[in-house]
Coordinates of C-alpha atoms and ligand atoms in Angstrom, one line a residue:
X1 CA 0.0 0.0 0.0
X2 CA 2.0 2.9 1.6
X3 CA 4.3 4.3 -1.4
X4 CA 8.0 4.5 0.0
X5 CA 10.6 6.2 -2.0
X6 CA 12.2 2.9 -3.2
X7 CA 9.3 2.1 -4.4
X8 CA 8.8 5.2 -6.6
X9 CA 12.5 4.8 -7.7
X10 CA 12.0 1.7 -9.0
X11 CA 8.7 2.1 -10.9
X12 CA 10.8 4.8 -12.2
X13 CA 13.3 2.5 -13.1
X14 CA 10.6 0.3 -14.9
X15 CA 9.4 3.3 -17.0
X16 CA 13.1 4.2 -17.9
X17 CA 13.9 0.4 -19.1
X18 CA 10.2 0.2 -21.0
X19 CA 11.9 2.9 -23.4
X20 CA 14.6 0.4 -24.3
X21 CA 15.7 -2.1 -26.7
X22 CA 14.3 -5.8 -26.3
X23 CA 12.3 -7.9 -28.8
X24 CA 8.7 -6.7 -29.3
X25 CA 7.7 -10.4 -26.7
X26 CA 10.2 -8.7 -24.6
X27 CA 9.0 -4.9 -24.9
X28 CA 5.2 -6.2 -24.1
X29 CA 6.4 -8.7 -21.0
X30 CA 7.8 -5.5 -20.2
X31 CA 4.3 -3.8 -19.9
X32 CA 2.8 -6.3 -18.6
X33 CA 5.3 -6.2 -15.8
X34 CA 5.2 -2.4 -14.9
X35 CA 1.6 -3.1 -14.9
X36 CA 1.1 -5.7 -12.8
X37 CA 4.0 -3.9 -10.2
X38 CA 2.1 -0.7 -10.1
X39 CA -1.5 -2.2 -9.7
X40 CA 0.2 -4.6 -6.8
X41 CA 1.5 -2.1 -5.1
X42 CA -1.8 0.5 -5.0
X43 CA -4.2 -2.4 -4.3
X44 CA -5.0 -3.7 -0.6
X45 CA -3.7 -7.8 -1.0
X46 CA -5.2 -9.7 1.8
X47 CA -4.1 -13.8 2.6
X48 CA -7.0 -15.2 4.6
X49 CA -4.8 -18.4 5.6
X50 CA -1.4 -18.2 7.2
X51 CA -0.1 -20.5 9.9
X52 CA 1.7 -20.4 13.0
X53 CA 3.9 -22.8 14.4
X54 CA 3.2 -23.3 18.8
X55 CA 6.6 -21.5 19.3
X56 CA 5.5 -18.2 16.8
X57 CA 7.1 -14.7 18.1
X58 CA 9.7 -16.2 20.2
X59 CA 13.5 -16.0 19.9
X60 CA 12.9 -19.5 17.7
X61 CA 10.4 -18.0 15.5
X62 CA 11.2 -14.4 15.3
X63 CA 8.6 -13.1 12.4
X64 CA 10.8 -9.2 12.1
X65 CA 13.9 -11.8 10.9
X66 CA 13.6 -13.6 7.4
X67 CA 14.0 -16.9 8.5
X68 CA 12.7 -20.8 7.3
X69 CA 8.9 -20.0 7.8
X70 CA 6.8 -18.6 4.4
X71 CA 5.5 -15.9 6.2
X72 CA 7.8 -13.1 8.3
X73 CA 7.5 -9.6 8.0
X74 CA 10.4 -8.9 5.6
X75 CA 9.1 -11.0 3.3
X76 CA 5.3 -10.0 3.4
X77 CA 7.3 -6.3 3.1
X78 CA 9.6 -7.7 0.2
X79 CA 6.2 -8.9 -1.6
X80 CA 3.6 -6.3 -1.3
X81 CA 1.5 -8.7 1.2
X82 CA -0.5 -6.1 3.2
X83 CA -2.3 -8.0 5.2
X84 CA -2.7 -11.8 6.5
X85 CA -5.0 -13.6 8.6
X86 CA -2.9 -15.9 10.9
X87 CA -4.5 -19.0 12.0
X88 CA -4.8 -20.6 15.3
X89 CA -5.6 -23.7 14.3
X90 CA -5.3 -26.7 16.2
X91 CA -5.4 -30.0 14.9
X92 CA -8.5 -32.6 15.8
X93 CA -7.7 -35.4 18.4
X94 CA -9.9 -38.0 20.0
X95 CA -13.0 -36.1 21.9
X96 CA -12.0 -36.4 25.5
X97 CA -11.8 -33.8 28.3
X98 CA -8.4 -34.0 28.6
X99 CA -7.6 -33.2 24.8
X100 CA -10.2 -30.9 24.6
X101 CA -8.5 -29.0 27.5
X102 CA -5.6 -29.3 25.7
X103 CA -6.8 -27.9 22.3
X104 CA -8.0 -24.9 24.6
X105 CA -4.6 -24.1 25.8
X106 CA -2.7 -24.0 22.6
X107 CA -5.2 -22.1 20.9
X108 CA -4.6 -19.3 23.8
X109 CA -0.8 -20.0 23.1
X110 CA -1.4 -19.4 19.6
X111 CA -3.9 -16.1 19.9
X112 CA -0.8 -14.8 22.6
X113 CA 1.8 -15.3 20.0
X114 CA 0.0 -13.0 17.1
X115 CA -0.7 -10.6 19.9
X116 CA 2.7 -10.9 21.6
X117 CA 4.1 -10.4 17.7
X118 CA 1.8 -6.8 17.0
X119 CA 2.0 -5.6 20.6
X120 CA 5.0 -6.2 22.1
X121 CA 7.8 -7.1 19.4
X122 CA 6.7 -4.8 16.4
X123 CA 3.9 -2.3 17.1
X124 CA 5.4 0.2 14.4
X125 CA 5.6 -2.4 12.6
X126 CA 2.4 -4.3 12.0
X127 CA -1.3 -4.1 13.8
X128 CA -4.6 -6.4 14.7
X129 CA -7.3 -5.5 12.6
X130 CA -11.0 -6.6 14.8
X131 CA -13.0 -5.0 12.0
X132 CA -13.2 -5.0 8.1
X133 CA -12.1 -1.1 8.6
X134 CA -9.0 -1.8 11.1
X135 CA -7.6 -3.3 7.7
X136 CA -8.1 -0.6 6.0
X137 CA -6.9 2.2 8.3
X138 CA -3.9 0.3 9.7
X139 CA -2.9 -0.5 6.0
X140 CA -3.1 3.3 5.1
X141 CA -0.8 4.0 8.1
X142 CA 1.9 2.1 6.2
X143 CA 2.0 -0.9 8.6
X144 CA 1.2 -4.4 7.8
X145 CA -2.3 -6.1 9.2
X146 CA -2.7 -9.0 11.1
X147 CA -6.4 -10.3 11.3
X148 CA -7.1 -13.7 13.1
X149 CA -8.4 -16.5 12.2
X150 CA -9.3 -20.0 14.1
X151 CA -8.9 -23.0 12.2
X152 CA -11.3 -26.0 14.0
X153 CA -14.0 -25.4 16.1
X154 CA -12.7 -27.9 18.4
X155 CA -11.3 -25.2 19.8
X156 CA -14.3 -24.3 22.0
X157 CA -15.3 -28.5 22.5
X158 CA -18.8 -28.0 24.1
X159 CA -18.7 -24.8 25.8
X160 CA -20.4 -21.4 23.2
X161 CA -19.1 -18.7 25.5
X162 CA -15.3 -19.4 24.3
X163 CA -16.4 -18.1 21.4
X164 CA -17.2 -14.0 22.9
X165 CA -13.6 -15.2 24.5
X166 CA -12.1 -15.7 21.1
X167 CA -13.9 -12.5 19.9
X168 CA -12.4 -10.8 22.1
X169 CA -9.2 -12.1 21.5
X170 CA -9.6 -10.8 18.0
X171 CA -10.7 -14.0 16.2
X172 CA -12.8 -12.6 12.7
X173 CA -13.5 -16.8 11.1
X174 CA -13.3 -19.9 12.3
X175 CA -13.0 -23.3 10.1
X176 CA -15.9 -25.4 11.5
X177 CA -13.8 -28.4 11.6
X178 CA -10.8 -30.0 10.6
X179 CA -9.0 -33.4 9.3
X180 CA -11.8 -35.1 11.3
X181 CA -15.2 -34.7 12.4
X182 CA -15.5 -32.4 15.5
X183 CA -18.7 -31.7 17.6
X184 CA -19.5 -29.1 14.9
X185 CA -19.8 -30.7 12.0
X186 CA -18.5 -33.6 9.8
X187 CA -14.6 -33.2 8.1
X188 CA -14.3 -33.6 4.3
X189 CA -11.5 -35.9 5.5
X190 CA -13.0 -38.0 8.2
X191 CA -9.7 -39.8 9.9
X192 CA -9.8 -43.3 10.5
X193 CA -7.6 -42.9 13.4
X194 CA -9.9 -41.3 15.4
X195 CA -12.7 -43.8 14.7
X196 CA -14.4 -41.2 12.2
X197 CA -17.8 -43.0 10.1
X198 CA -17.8 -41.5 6.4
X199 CA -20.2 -38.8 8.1
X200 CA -21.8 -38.0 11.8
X201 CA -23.9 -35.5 12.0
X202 CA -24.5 -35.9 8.2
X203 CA -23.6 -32.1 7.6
X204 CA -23.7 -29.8 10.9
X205 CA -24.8 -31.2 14.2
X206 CA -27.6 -29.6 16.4
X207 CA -24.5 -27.9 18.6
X208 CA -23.1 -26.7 15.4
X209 CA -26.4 -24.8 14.7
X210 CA -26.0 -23.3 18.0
X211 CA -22.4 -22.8 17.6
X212 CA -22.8 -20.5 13.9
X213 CA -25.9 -18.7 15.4
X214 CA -23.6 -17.6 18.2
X215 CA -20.8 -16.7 15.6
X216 CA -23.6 -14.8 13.6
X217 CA -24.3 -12.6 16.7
X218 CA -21.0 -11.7 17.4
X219 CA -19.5 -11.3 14.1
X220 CA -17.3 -14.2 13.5
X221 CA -17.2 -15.5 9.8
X222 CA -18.1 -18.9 9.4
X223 CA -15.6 -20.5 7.4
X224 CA -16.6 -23.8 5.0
X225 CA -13.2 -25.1 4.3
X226 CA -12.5 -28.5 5.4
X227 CA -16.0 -29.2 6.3
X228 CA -17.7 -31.8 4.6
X229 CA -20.0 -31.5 1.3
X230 CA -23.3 -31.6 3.3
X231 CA -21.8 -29.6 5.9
X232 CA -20.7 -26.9 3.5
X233 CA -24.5 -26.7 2.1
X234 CA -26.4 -27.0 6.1
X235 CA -23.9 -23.7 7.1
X236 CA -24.5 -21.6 4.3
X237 CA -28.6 -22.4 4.4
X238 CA -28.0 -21.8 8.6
X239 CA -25.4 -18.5 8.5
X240 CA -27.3 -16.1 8.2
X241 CA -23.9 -13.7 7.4
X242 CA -22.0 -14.6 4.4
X243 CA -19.5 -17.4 4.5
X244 CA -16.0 -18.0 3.8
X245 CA -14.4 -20.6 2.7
X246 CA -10.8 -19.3 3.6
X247 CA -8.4 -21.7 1.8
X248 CA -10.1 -24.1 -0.5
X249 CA -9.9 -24.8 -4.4
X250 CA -12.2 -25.7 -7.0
X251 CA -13.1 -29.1 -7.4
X252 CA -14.5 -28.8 -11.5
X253 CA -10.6 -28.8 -12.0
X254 CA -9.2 -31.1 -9.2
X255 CA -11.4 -33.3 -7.4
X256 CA -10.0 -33.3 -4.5
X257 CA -12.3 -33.6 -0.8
X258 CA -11.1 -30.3 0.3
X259 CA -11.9 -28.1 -3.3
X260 CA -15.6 -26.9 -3.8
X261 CA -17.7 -27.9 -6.8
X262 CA -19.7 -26.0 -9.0
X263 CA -23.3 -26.4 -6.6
X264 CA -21.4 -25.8 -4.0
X265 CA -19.8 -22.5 -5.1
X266 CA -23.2 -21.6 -6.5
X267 CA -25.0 -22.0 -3.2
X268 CA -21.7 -19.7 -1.2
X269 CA -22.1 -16.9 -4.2
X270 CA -26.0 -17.2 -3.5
X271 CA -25.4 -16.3 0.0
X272 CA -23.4 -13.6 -0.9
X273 CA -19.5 -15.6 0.5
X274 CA -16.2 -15.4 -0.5
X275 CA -14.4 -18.8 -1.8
X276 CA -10.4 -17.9 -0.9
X277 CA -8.7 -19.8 -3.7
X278 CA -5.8 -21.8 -1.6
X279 CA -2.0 -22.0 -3.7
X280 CA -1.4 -25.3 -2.4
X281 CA -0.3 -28.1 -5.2
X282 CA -2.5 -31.2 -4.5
X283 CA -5.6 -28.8 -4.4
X284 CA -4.4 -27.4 -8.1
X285 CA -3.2 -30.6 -10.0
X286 CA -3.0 -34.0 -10.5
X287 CA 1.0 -34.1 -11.5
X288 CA 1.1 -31.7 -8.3
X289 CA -0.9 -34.3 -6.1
X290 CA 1.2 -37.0 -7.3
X291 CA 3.9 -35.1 -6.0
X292 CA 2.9 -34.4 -2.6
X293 CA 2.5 -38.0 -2.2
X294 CA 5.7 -39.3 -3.4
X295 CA 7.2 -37.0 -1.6
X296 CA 5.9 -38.1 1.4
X297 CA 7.0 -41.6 0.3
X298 CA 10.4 -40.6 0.0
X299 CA 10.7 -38.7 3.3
X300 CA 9.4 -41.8 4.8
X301 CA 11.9 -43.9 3.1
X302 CA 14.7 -41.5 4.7
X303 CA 12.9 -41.9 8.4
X304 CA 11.9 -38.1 8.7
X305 CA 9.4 -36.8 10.4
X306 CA 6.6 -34.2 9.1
X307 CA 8.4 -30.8 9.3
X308 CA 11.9 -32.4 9.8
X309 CA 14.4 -30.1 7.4
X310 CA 16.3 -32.6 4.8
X311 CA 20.1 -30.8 5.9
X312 CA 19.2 -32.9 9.4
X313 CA 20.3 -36.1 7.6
X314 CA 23.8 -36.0 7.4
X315 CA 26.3 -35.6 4.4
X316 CA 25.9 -38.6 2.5
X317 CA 22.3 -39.5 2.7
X318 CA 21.2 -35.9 2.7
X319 CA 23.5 -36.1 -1.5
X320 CA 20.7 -39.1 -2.1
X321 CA 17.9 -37.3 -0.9
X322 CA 18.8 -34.5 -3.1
X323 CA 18.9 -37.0 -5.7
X324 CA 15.3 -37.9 -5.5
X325 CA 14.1 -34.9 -5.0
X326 CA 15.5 -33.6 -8.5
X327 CA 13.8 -37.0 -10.4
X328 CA 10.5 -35.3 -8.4
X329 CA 10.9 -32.5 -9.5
X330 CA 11.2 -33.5 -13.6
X331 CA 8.9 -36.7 -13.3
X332 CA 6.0 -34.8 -11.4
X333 CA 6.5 -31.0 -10.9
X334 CA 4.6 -29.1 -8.4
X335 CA 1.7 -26.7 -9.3
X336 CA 2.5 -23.0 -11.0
X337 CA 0.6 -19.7 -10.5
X338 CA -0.6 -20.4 -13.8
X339 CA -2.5 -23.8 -12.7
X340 CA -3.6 -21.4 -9.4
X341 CA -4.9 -19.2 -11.9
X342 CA -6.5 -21.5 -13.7
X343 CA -8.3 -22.1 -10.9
X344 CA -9.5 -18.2 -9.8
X345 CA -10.5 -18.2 -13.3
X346 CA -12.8 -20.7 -13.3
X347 CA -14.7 -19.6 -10.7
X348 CA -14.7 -16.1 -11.6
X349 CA -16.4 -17.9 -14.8
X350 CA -19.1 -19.4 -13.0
X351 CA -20.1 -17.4 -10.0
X352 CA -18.3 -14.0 -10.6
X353 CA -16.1 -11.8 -9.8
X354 CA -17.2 -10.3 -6.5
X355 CA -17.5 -14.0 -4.8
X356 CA -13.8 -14.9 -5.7
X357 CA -10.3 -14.2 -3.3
X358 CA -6.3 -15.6 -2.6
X359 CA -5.3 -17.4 0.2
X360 CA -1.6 -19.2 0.6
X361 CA -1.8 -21.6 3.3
X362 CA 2.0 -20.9 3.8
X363 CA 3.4 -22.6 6.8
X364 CA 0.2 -25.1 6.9
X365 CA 1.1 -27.1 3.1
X366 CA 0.3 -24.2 0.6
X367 CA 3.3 -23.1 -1.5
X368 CA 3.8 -23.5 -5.4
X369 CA 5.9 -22.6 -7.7
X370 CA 6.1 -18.8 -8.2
X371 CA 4.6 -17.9 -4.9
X372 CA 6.8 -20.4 -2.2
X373 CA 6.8 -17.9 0.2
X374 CA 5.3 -14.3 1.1
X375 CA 8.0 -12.5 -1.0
X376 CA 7.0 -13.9 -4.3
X377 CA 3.2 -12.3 -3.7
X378 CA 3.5 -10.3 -6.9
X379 CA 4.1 -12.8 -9.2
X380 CA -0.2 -13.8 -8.5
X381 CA -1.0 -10.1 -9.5
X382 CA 1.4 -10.7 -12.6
X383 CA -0.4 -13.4 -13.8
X384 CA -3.9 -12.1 -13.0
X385 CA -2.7 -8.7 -15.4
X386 CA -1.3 -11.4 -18.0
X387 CA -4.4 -12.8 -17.9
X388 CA -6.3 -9.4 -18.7
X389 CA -8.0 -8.9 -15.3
X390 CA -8.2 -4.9 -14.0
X391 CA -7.0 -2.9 -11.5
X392 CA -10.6 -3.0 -9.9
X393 CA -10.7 -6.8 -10.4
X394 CA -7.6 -7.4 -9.1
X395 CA -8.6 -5.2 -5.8
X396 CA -11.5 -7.3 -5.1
X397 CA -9.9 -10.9 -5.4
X398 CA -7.0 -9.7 -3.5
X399 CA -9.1 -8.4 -0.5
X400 CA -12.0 -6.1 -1.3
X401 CA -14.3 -9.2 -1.7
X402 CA -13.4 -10.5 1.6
X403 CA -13.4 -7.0 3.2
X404 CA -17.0 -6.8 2.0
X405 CA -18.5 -10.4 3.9
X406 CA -16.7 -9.0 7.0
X407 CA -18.5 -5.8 7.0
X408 CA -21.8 -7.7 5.7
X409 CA -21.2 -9.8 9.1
X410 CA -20.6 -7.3 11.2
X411 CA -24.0 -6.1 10.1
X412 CA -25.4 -8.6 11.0
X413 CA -23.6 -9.2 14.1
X414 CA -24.9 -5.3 15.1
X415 CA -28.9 -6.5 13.4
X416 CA -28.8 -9.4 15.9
X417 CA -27.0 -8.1 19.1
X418 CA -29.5 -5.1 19.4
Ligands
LIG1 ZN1 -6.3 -26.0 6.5

């Protein structure tokens, strides 16, 4: 957002080089470029999905350093990412007191990490947003926004008032369930390790109609990723705010448990919603699906656990590793911002351009090629110009759609409070 003199000296720069020599491919890439760099940087670009590790704004996760993680402040600075809602999410476990306590506590530590990172560590730095209009005002200071997001609605196991608690705490969505069915609602991936049926509630449960009533009236967006088809459908007939689904894909292109198909994304246009197309590869292709899977193989194969970095395994098997990676990467090659395109486009196609947004899921499994991390963010705009969508266009998928179903919820939050 905020123009800093860097930034005018190089648009400059851009304008200077347009002038010169190059091939008439290169002179129009050129264009295209300048284009895409000025629109990026005068448009508000919004992430609705970015994760946390337990251990986020301490000396091992410092988010003011560029470090290992996606998502730090130098790199949402080096790629025109305004503004990002970080997740506490917390994965499901088996329903018992004891892990539903559990769950409790590290979604606290998680909601005193974000504010330990805007309140103690960088306050001139970045700022929570609690309303659609803390995003924009804190943007148009010039620092970066933090909005909050809770991924599972485990998070509260039986008890409603946790959620004016979260509220309070600054959570703006909540994923109704995860990997698993909660008390909520059934999972689009029910786990077999918890005991999970193909479906429990068949859609939402009778707590869960409680549970989005309760969001309605205090102004928390219910958000229809990871939930299961049925589920989907029962929370946008129930919400009676728009929904979100804050990092899913489109299923007409990959049918995969976690996209949305075309009646779904019908029924969350009809309600007025947001669908936050995600930029992670099995969502986005088959090749890129296949990938993620032999990958997984061969990390297996090397004994490492989920998250474990490959320089951990020592000279010579850490060569062979490398090895396999490189026949991954030319035998099944992870998804582009093209394919990610491909999929904003289709359902810009179907249900229109005001019901259509960008989410990452960096640090929770999104990532592609062309936007790995935070600082690549312009290279989405880039492709979205290439592809001949405007400056107004480009403002709405890249936050103005979501800003809208915030404010449309907060209205109703105010309609059903008075
Ligand atoms: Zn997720």
């Amino acid at each position: 957002m905020a123009r800093t003199p860097t930034g005018a000296l190089v648009s400059l720069l851009v304008v200077l080089l347009l002038g010169g020599c190059g091939s008439p491919e290169e002179r129009a890439e050129r264009a295209v470029s300048a284009r895409a760099t000025a629109i990026h940087e005068r448009v508000l670009t919004l992430d609705t999905h970015i994760d946390i590790p337990l251990n986020f704004a301490t000396r091992d996760v410092d988010p003011g350093v560029s470090g290992d993680f996606q998502v730090d402040l130098p790199k949402m600075r080096a790629g025109g990412l305004d503004a990002g809602f970080f997740i506490v999410y917390v994965g499901q476990t088996e329903r018992t007191p004891d892990n539903e306590a559990q769950a409790k506590a590290d979604a606290m530590t998680k909601f005193e990490a974000i504010h330990r990172m805007a309140e103690e560590l960088y306050p001139d730095e970045i700022a929570i947003a609690y309303s659609a209009a803390d995003v924009e005002r804190i943007a148009g200071s010039g620092r970066l926004v933090a909005a909050i997001g809770i991924e599972n609605g485990y998070v509260i196991g039986r008890d409603l008032s946790l959620l004016e608690t979260y509220h309070e705490l600054g959570a703006r969505y909540m994923t109704l369930a995860h990997g698993g069915h909660n008390d909520i609602a059934d999972s689009a991936t029910p786990r077999d390790a918890l005991g999970d049926a193909a479906a429990e509630h068949d859609g939402v449960s009778a707590f869960g109609e409680e549970v989005i009533a309760e969001m309605n009236r205090l102004g928390i967006l219910v958000d229809v990723s990871h939930i299961s088809r049925a589920a989907m459908l029962d929370a946008v007939r129930l919400s009676e705010a728009p929904v979100i689904a804050s990092h899913s894909s489109m299923h007409a292109l990959m049918p995969h448990p976690r996209n949305l198909d075309d009646e779904q994304l019908r029924a969350l246009a009809d309600n007025g919603g947001v669908v936050q197309t995600v930029a992670l590869g099995a969502f986005l292709s088959e090749t890129a699906a296949r990938r993620a899977a032999e990958l997984r193989n061969i990390r297996g194969a090397f004994g490492m656990i989920p998250g474990q970095p490959e320089e951990d395994l020592g000279a010579e098997p850490y060569e062979d590793y490398l090895g396999r990676i490189e026949a991954l990467d030319a035998r099944y090659p992870d998804a582009t911002v093209a394919d990610f395109v491909d999929h904003i486009d289709h359902a810009v196609n179907l249900i229109g351009i005001d019901h259509v947004g960008i989410s990452s899921d960096f640090d929770g499994g999104g990532g592609i090629l062309g936007w790995s991390d935070a600082s690549e963010t312009l290279n989405v705009t880039l492709e979205l110009v290439r592809r001949g969508y405007g400056e107004e266009d480009i403002a709405k998928l890249w936050g103005g759609n979501l800003l809208r179903v915030w404010t449309e919820a907060e209205t109703v939050a105010a309609r059903l409070s008075r």
